[in-house]
């Protein structure tokens, strides 16, 4: 483990707080402040209390674990997901919930990966961040963090209301592995097209109970932390060049491809293309078909242009997002040796990330 900085935040409330939340600070715009030269730079989260004094008056026991070098989430890798999962695992019994402060750019990937890794999760893990750094007056960091903390500590009759990995952003709580960053310049950065939002924060926080993962009293947390990054994402576009695609597919050690198809799972069905994909599958490369559309689902066989894909063994991603698909592929390739097993597990939901195909 790296050299993580740990800070306990002392609250000013008189009685001893009952609920406790562990904040894991990884970096991102949230924690950047303007330095002497006017540039944005990550700041030491130990000083967060200076920027958000309201934290002291929350009736919560709060601890912050900060990544030694907070980073832009564009530089996050599966090694960081392993660290985050490990921190949660190690501290699982001591805290009621977990909040991860993370850059928005790859937050949906991290949320998806953690949802697969934290098997038997029975407590809230809420990722949040900000579009404007905490050092700015109009920052959204304050609201996002304070509400995320409230959600992470919410219980009813002693049982956590949230029992899964979520993203809280701009008044909405979304299932993590159903989320996508869709806007870079407004506060409403995230959406979940194919799964309803889980809660909305207004005067009260309204939870939509029928969409939440239920609490499983018998489950105990396990972490599954192996990934295999020998994967690529291939996005279809008209006139895709055969030689380019052949070169991409000939990468040494390639084990999986997320194929971003059109509409409900269609690709060109020229002979050379189908033969190439079939050759890859025969070689043991898993091909996972997800739609370029952010809403809707892959239904292999609906159109003639996807019938062949199904016959040769391409796996349908149903209504999964690309973020959840590529992390699922890396995760399953890390867990399973046999491509057949990986393919079987890809086709089924692991933890609410997709609905299975409604049509044959
Ligand atoms: N580039 C930043 C990041 O993802 C953007 C953000 O945090 O909003 O780390």
GROMACS .gro file of C-alpha atoms and ligand atoms in nm:
model
  369
    1UNK     CA    1   0.000   0.000   0.000
    2UNK     CA    2   0.108   0.352  -0.073
    3UNK     CA    3   0.170   0.628   0.173
    4UNK     CA    4  -0.188   0.746   0.226
    5UNK     CA    5  -0.254   1.053   0.439
    6UNK     CA    6  -0.523   1.004   0.703
    7UNK     CA    7  -0.706   1.296   0.862
    8UNK     CA    8  -0.981   1.278   1.123
    9UNK     CA    9  -1.221   1.570   1.110
   10UNK     CA   10  -1.334   1.687   1.452
   11UNK     CA   11  -1.696   1.793   1.457
   12UNK     CA   12  -1.834   2.067   1.677
   13UNK     CA   13  -2.155   1.886   1.765
   14UNK     CA   14  -2.192   1.821   2.136
   15UNK     CA   15  -2.303   1.457   2.140
   16UNK     CA   16  -2.078   1.187   1.997
   17UNK     CA   17  -2.179   1.125   1.634
   18UNK     CA   18  -2.334   0.784   1.579
   19UNK     CA   19  -2.280   0.747   1.203
   20UNK     CA   20  -1.938   0.745   1.044
   21UNK     CA   21  -1.820   0.798   0.688
   22UNK     CA   22  -1.479   0.743   0.533
   23UNK     CA   23  -1.392   0.989   0.255
   24UNK     CA   24  -1.136   0.870   0.001
   25UNK     CA   25  -0.985   1.164  -0.182
   26UNK     CA   26  -0.831   1.069  -0.517
   27UNK     CA   27  -0.809   1.415  -0.682
   28UNK     CA   28  -0.994   1.575  -0.973
   29UNK     CA   29  -1.125   1.927  -1.019
   30UNK     CA   30  -1.298   1.910  -0.679
   31UNK     CA   31  -0.983   1.968  -0.480
   32UNK     CA   32  -0.801   2.210  -0.705
   33UNK     CA   33  -0.730   2.564  -0.587
   34UNK     CA   34  -0.577   2.860  -0.762
   35UNK     CA   35  -0.208   2.882  -0.682
   36UNK     CA   36   0.004   3.202  -0.670
   37UNK     CA   37   0.048   3.192  -1.048
   38UNK     CA   38  -0.323   3.166  -1.113
   39UNK     CA   39  -0.308   2.802  -1.224
   40UNK     CA   40  -0.531   2.523  -1.095
   41UNK     CA   41  -0.343   2.279  -0.876
   42UNK     CA   42  -0.455   1.994  -0.651
   43UNK     CA   43  -0.449   2.085  -0.283
   44UNK     CA   44  -0.390   1.886   0.030
   45UNK     CA   45  -0.720   1.749   0.141
   46UNK     CA   46  -0.619   1.776   0.504
   47UNK     CA   47  -0.707   2.145   0.458
   48UNK     CA   48  -1.055   2.070   0.321
   49UNK     CA   49  -1.204   2.174   0.648
   50UNK     CA   50  -1.083   2.530   0.582
   51UNK     CA   51  -1.282   2.536   0.259
   52UNK     CA   52  -1.597   2.361   0.381
   53UNK     CA   53  -1.638   2.460   0.746
   54UNK     CA   54  -1.994   2.317   0.739
   55UNK     CA   55  -1.838   1.970   0.758
   56UNK     CA   56  -1.764   2.037   1.124
   57UNK     CA   57  -2.126   2.080   1.209
   58UNK     CA   58  -2.241   1.753   1.048
   59UNK     CA   59  -2.338   1.493   1.303
   60UNK     CA   60  -2.093   1.248   1.155
   61UNK     CA   61  -1.764   1.093   1.247
   62UNK     CA   62  -1.555   1.176   0.938
   63UNK     CA   63  -1.216   1.049   0.833
   64UNK     CA   64  -1.036   1.140   0.511
   65UNK     CA   65  -0.784   0.913   0.343
   66UNK     CA   66  -0.605   1.103   0.071
   67UNK     CA   67  -0.416   0.956  -0.223
   68UNK     CA   68  -0.050   1.054  -0.176
   69UNK     CA   69  -0.053   1.232  -0.510
   70UNK     CA   70  -0.405   1.349  -0.594
   71UNK     CA   71  -0.455   1.325  -0.967
   72UNK     CA   72  -0.666   1.415  -1.262
   73UNK     CA   73  -0.893   1.117  -1.319
   74UNK     CA   74  -0.767   1.087  -1.676
   75UNK     CA   75  -0.461   0.925  -1.516
   76UNK     CA   76  -0.655   0.673  -1.307
   77UNK     CA   77  -0.582   0.307  -1.388
   78UNK     CA   78  -0.703  -0.025  -1.254
   79UNK     CA   79  -0.421  -0.008  -0.999
   80UNK     CA   80  -0.608   0.285  -0.842
   81UNK     CA   81  -0.936   0.092  -0.850
   82UNK     CA   82  -0.755  -0.184  -0.662
   83UNK     CA   83  -0.636   0.068  -0.402
   84UNK     CA   84  -0.984   0.217  -0.360
   85UNK     CA   85  -1.141  -0.128  -0.321
   86UNK     CA   86  -0.873  -0.230  -0.075
   87UNK     CA   87  -0.923   0.083   0.139
   88UNK     CA   88  -1.297   0.012   0.152
   89UNK     CA   89  -1.238  -0.353   0.232
   90UNK     CA   90  -0.991  -0.277   0.511
   91UNK     CA   91  -1.219  -0.017   0.670
   92UNK     CA   92  -1.551  -0.183   0.595
   93UNK     CA   93  -1.647  -0.274   0.950
   94UNK     CA   94  -1.551   0.064   1.101
   95UNK     CA   95  -1.764   0.291   0.881
   96UNK     CA   96  -2.129   0.315   0.786
   97UNK     CA   97  -2.055   0.444   0.439
   98UNK     CA   98  -1.787   0.559   0.196
   99UNK     CA   99  -1.756   0.869  -0.021
  100UNK     CA  100  -1.497   0.876  -0.299
  101UNK     CA  101  -1.393   1.217  -0.429
  102UNK     CA  102  -1.291   1.164  -0.789
  103UNK     CA  103  -1.244   1.357  -1.113
  104UNK     CA  104  -1.553   1.353  -1.329
  105UNK     CA  105  -1.380   1.243  -1.651
  106UNK     CA  106  -1.346   0.876  -1.558
  107UNK     CA  107  -1.579   0.859  -1.260
  108UNK     CA  108  -1.827   0.633  -1.441
  109UNK     CA  109  -1.548   0.383  -1.522
  110UNK     CA  110  -1.429   0.374  -1.160
  111UNK     CA  111  -1.786   0.337  -1.032
  112UNK     CA  112  -1.846   0.047  -1.271
  113UNK     CA  113  -1.519  -0.126  -1.182
  114UNK     CA  114  -1.582  -0.093  -0.808
  115UNK     CA  115  -1.933  -0.232  -0.844
  116UNK     CA  116  -1.785  -0.554  -0.988
  117UNK     CA  117  -1.495  -0.569  -0.743
  118UNK     CA  118  -1.691  -0.522  -0.418
  119UNK     CA  119  -1.883  -0.846  -0.405
  120UNK     CA  120  -2.147  -0.864  -0.132
  121UNK     CA  121  -2.143  -0.486  -0.073
  122UNK     CA  122  -2.404  -0.394   0.184
  123UNK     CA  123  -2.318  -0.032   0.251
  124UNK     CA  124  -2.317   0.285   0.042
  125UNK     CA  125  -2.016   0.374  -0.172
  126UNK     CA  126  -2.085   0.716  -0.324
  127UNK     CA  127  -1.858   0.877  -0.582
  128UNK     CA  128  -1.876   1.249  -0.631
  129UNK     CA  129  -1.667   1.538  -0.758
  130UNK     CA  130  -1.718   1.884  -0.900
  131UNK     CA  131  -1.721   2.081  -1.222
  132UNK     CA  132  -1.577   2.391  -1.053
  133UNK     CA  133  -1.302   2.358  -0.792
  134UNK     CA  134  -1.379   2.413  -0.427
  135UNK     CA  135  -1.169   2.731  -0.425
  136UNK     CA  136  -1.422   2.912  -0.648
  137UNK     CA  137  -1.725   3.087  -0.506
  138UNK     CA  138  -1.965   2.925  -0.755
  139UNK     CA  139  -1.824   2.579  -0.697
  140UNK     CA  140  -2.059   2.280  -0.695
  141UNK     CA  141  -1.813   2.090  -0.474
  142UNK     CA  142  -1.973   2.188  -0.145
  143UNK     CA  143  -2.327   2.070  -0.229
  144UNK     CA  144  -2.205   1.751  -0.396
  145UNK     CA  145  -1.991   1.650  -0.099
  146UNK     CA  146  -2.237   1.739   0.176
  147UNK     CA  147  -2.527   1.556   0.012
  148UNK     CA  148  -2.304   1.259  -0.076
  149UNK     CA  149  -2.212   1.236   0.294
  150UNK     CA  150  -2.575   1.246   0.394
  151UNK     CA  151  -2.659   0.966   0.150
  152UNK     CA  152  -2.357   0.762   0.261
  153UNK     CA  153  -2.475   0.774   0.622
  154UNK     CA  154  -2.849   0.730   0.563
  155UNK     CA  155  -3.009   0.442   0.749
  156UNK     CA  156  -3.363   0.330   0.814
  157UNK     CA  157  -3.426   0.108   1.116
  158UNK     CA  158  -3.052   0.064   1.147
  159UNK     CA  159  -3.018  -0.064   0.786
  160UNK     CA  160  -2.835   0.132   0.513
  161UNK     CA  161  -3.071   0.265   0.249
  162UNK     CA  162  -2.806   0.242  -0.024
  163UNK     CA  163  -2.626  -0.089  -0.068
  164UNK     CA  164  -2.436  -0.032  -0.389
  165UNK     CA  165  -2.182   0.187  -0.571
  166UNK     CA  166  -2.343   0.513  -0.688
  167UNK     CA  167  -2.257   0.850  -0.834
  168UNK     CA  168  -2.409   1.154  -0.667
  169UNK     CA  169  -2.389   1.467  -0.879
  170UNK     CA  170  -2.593   1.782  -0.922
  171UNK     CA  171  -2.891   1.673  -0.708
  172UNK     CA  172  -2.922   1.321  -0.852
  173UNK     CA  173  -2.808   0.984  -0.727
  174UNK     CA  174  -2.738   0.736  -1.007
  175UNK     CA  175  -2.638   0.372  -1.013
  176UNK     CA  176  -2.263   0.390  -1.071
  177UNK     CA  177  -2.243   0.125  -1.340
  178UNK     CA  178  -2.533   0.283  -1.530
  179UNK     CA  179  -2.384   0.633  -1.538
  180UNK     CA  180  -2.209   0.827  -1.811
  181UNK     CA  181  -2.045   1.166  -1.814
  182UNK     CA  182  -2.236   1.348  -2.086
  183UNK     CA  183  -2.154   1.716  -2.033
  184UNK     CA  184  -1.826   1.890  -1.967
  185UNK     CA  185  -1.948   2.244  -1.921
  186UNK     CA  186  -2.264   2.238  -1.712
  187UNK     CA  187  -2.326   2.117  -1.359
  188UNK     CA  188  -2.551   1.835  -1.483
  189UNK     CA  189  -2.251   1.627  -1.593
  190UNK     CA  190  -2.392   1.277  -1.549
  191UNK     CA  191  -2.686   1.081  -1.676
  192UNK     CA  192  -2.821   0.729  -1.669
  193UNK     CA  193  -3.026   0.673  -1.982
  194UNK     CA  194  -3.123   0.312  -1.934
  195UNK     CA  195  -3.184   0.299  -1.559
  196UNK     CA  196  -3.391   0.542  -1.351
  197UNK     CA  197  -3.216   0.773  -1.106
  198UNK     CA  198  -3.208   0.637  -0.750
  199UNK     CA  199  -3.269   0.954  -0.554
  200UNK     CA  200  -3.320   1.326  -0.600
  201UNK     CA  201  -3.203   1.586  -0.357
  202UNK     CA  202  -3.433   1.879  -0.300
  203UNK     CA  203  -3.562   2.005   0.032
  204UNK     CA  204  -3.550   1.637   0.130
  205UNK     CA  205  -3.365   1.353  -0.037
  206UNK     CA  206  -3.629   1.140  -0.207
  207UNK     CA  207  -3.517   0.780  -0.249
  208UNK     CA  208  -3.685   0.569  -0.517
  209UNK     CA  209  -3.686   0.248  -0.320
  210UNK     CA  210  -3.802   0.012  -0.591
  211UNK     CA  211  -3.489   0.085  -0.798
  212UNK     CA  212  -3.235   0.036  -0.518
  213UNK     CA  213  -3.027  -0.276  -0.455
  214UNK     CA  214  -3.179  -0.450  -0.153
  215UNK     CA  215  -2.984  -0.500   0.169
  216UNK     CA  216  -2.867  -0.859   0.204
  217UNK     CA  217  -2.824  -0.934   0.573
  218UNK     CA  218  -2.626  -1.254   0.502
  219UNK     CA  219  -2.375  -1.110   0.256
  220UNK     CA  220  -2.018  -1.042   0.356
  221UNK     CA  221  -1.779  -0.828   0.158
  222UNK     CA  222  -1.521  -0.990  -0.067
  223UNK     CA  223  -1.291  -0.809  -0.306
  224UNK     CA  224  -1.213  -0.944  -0.648
  225UNK     CA  225  -0.936  -0.727  -0.772
  226UNK     CA  226  -0.776  -0.881  -1.081
  227UNK     CA  227  -0.805  -0.705  -1.416
  228UNK     CA  228  -0.666  -0.782  -1.758
  229UNK     CA  229  -0.612  -0.473  -1.973
  230UNK     CA  230  -0.548  -0.652  -2.303
  231UNK     CA  231  -0.863  -0.505  -2.449
  232UNK     CA  232  -0.965  -0.241  -2.703
  233UNK     CA  233  -1.278  -0.044  -2.784
  234UNK     CA  234  -1.359  -0.033  -3.155
  235UNK     CA  235  -1.618   0.222  -3.256
  236UNK     CA  236  -1.789   0.149  -3.586
  237UNK     CA  237  -1.810   0.424  -3.844
  238UNK     CA  238  -1.911   0.414  -4.210
  239UNK     CA  239  -1.616   0.329  -4.438
  240UNK     CA  240  -1.410   0.169  -4.166
  241UNK     CA  241  -1.095   0.055  -4.337
  242UNK     CA  242  -1.019  -0.316  -4.351
  243UNK     CA  243  -0.641  -0.283  -4.318
  244UNK     CA  244  -0.674  -0.058  -4.013
  245UNK     CA  245  -0.915  -0.295  -3.843
  246UNK     CA  246  -0.696  -0.598  -3.922
  247UNK     CA  247  -0.401  -0.417  -3.766
  248UNK     CA  248  -0.598  -0.332  -3.454
  249UNK     CA  249  -0.714  -0.691  -3.419
  250UNK     CA  250  -0.363  -0.825  -3.465
  251UNK     CA  251  -0.232  -0.661  -3.146
  252UNK     CA  252  -0.027  -0.916  -2.955
  253UNK     CA  253  -0.202  -1.055  -2.650
  254UNK     CA  254  -0.542  -0.906  -2.736
  255UNK     CA  255  -0.812  -1.085  -2.537
  256UNK     CA  256  -1.124  -0.876  -2.565
  257UNK     CA  257  -1.292  -0.617  -2.784
  258UNK     CA  258  -1.580  -0.386  -2.698
  259UNK     CA  259  -1.743  -0.334  -3.036
  260UNK     CA  260  -1.940  -0.009  -3.036
  261UNK     CA  261  -2.204  -0.083  -3.295
  262UNK     CA  262  -2.480   0.128  -3.445
  263UNK     CA  263  -2.834   0.145  -3.306
  264UNK     CA  264  -2.957  -0.189  -3.176
  265UNK     CA  265  -2.627  -0.369  -3.238
  266UNK     CA  266  -2.572  -0.336  -3.613
  267UNK     CA  267  -2.242  -0.338  -3.797
  268UNK     CA  268  -2.153  -0.363  -4.162
  269UNK     CA  269  -2.200  -0.723  -4.271
  270UNK     CA  270  -1.948  -0.737  -4.556
  271UNK     CA  271  -1.789  -1.080  -4.586
  272UNK     CA  272  -1.439  -0.958  -4.496
  273UNK     CA  273  -1.570  -0.801  -4.175
  274UNK     CA  274  -1.770  -1.102  -4.057
  275UNK     CA  275  -1.478  -1.336  -4.144
  276UNK     CA  276  -1.235  -1.120  -3.950
  277UNK     CA  277  -1.458  -1.109  -3.641
  278UNK     CA  278  -1.520  -1.483  -3.665
  279UNK     CA  279  -1.146  -1.552  -3.692
  280UNK     CA  280  -1.089  -1.349  -3.374
  281UNK     CA  281  -1.357  -1.538  -3.182
  282UNK     CA  282  -1.210  -1.871  -3.296
  283UNK     CA  283  -0.871  -1.751  -3.166
  284UNK     CA  284  -1.029  -1.696  -2.823
  285UNK     CA  285  -1.083  -1.318  -2.837
  286UNK     CA  286  -1.411  -1.219  -2.674
  287UNK     CA  287  -1.618  -0.967  -2.872
  288UNK     CA  288  -1.872  -0.767  -2.671
  289UNK     CA  289  -2.127  -0.569  -2.872
  290UNK     CA  290  -2.252  -0.244  -2.717
  291UNK     CA  291  -2.450   0.032  -2.881
  292UNK     CA  292  -2.313   0.375  -2.969
  293UNK     CA  293  -2.653   0.513  -2.867
  294UNK     CA  294  -2.662   0.615  -2.505
  295UNK     CA  295  -3.025   0.504  -2.474
  296UNK     CA  296  -3.170   0.172  -2.592
  297UNK     CA  297  -3.015  -0.169  -2.625
  298UNK     CA  298  -2.838  -0.419  -2.847
  299UNK     CA  299  -3.076  -0.679  -2.987
  300UNK     CA  300  -2.875  -0.914  -3.206
  301UNK     CA  301  -3.085  -1.050  -3.489
  302UNK     CA  302  -3.333  -0.765  -3.506
  303UNK     CA  303  -3.176  -0.651  -3.834
  304UNK     CA  304  -3.006  -0.860  -4.096
  305UNK     CA  305  -2.688  -0.661  -4.025
  306UNK     CA  306  -2.658  -0.812  -3.679
  307UNK     CA  307  -2.790  -1.166  -3.741
  308UNK     CA  308  -2.450  -1.295  -3.849
  309UNK     CA  309  -2.279  -1.146  -3.545
  310UNK     CA  310  -2.498  -1.354  -3.321
  311UNK     CA  311  -2.435  -1.671  -3.523
  312UNK     CA  312  -2.057  -1.638  -3.502
  313UNK     CA  313  -2.058  -1.584  -3.124
  314UNK     CA  314  -2.049  -1.208  -3.064
  315UNK     CA  315  -2.186  -1.136  -2.716
  316UNK     CA  316  -2.469  -0.887  -2.679
  317UNK     CA  317  -2.419  -0.613  -2.422
  318UNK     CA  318  -2.793  -0.542  -2.401
  319UNK     CA  319  -2.836  -0.190  -2.263
  320UNK     CA  320  -2.494  -0.164  -2.097
  321UNK     CA  321  -2.286   0.156  -2.127
  322UNK     CA  322  -1.942   0.146  -2.288
  323UNK     CA  323  -1.792   0.248  -1.951
  324UNK     CA  324  -1.956  -0.045  -1.772
  325UNK     CA  325  -1.877  -0.278  -2.066
  326UNK     CA  326  -1.503  -0.219  -2.094
  327UNK     CA  327  -1.454  -0.243  -1.717
  328UNK     CA  328  -1.665  -0.560  -1.706
  329UNK     CA  329  -1.459  -0.712  -1.987
  330UNK     CA  330  -1.128  -0.628  -1.814
  331UNK     CA  331  -1.267  -0.754  -1.484
  332UNK     CA  332  -1.392  -1.087  -1.619
  333UNK     CA  333  -1.074  -1.146  -1.819
  334UNK     CA  334  -0.888  -1.095  -1.492
  335UNK     CA  335  -1.107  -1.346  -1.311
  336UNK     CA  336  -1.150  -1.621  -1.569
  337UNK     CA  337  -0.901  -1.799  -1.793
  338UNK     CA  338  -1.146  -1.951  -2.038
  339UNK     CA  339  -1.289  -1.715  -2.306
  340UNK     CA  340  -1.605  -1.927  -2.300
  341UNK     CA  341  -1.656  -1.854  -1.929
  342UNK     CA  342  -1.584  -1.484  -1.984
  343UNK     CA  343  -1.839  -1.479  -2.266
  344UNK     CA  344  -2.102  -1.652  -2.051
  345UNK     CA  345  -2.058  -1.407  -1.765
  346UNK     CA  346  -2.047  -1.103  -1.993
  347UNK     CA  347  -2.389  -1.196  -2.126
  348UNK     CA  348  -2.548  -1.185  -1.779
  349UNK     CA  349  -2.579  -0.894  -1.537
  350UNK     CA  350  -2.326  -0.913  -1.255
  351UNK     CA  351  -2.452  -0.629  -1.038
  352UNK     CA  352  -2.733  -0.438  -1.210
  353UNK     CA  353  -2.517  -0.299  -1.493
  354UNK     CA  354  -2.742  -0.425  -1.772
  355UNK     CA  355  -3.072  -0.581  -1.855
  356UNK     CA  356  -3.063  -0.896  -2.061
  357UNK     CA  357  -3.191  -0.893  -2.413
  358UNK     CA  358  -3.568  -0.887  -2.439
  359UNK     CA  359  -3.583  -1.030  -2.793
  360UNK     CA  360  -3.420  -1.349  -2.927
  361LIG     N1  361  -1.006   1.644  -1.560
  361LIG     C1  362  -1.079   1.639  -1.435
  361LIG     C2  363  -1.076   1.498  -1.383
  361LIG     O1  364  -1.150   1.415  -1.426
  361LIG     C3  365  -1.216   1.687  -1.455
  361LIG     C4  366  -1.301   1.688  -1.331
  361LIG     O2  367  -1.264   1.649  -1.224
  361LIG     O3  368  -1.416   1.733  -1.341
  361LIG     O4  369  -0.999   1.467  -1.300
   0.00000   0.00000   0.00000
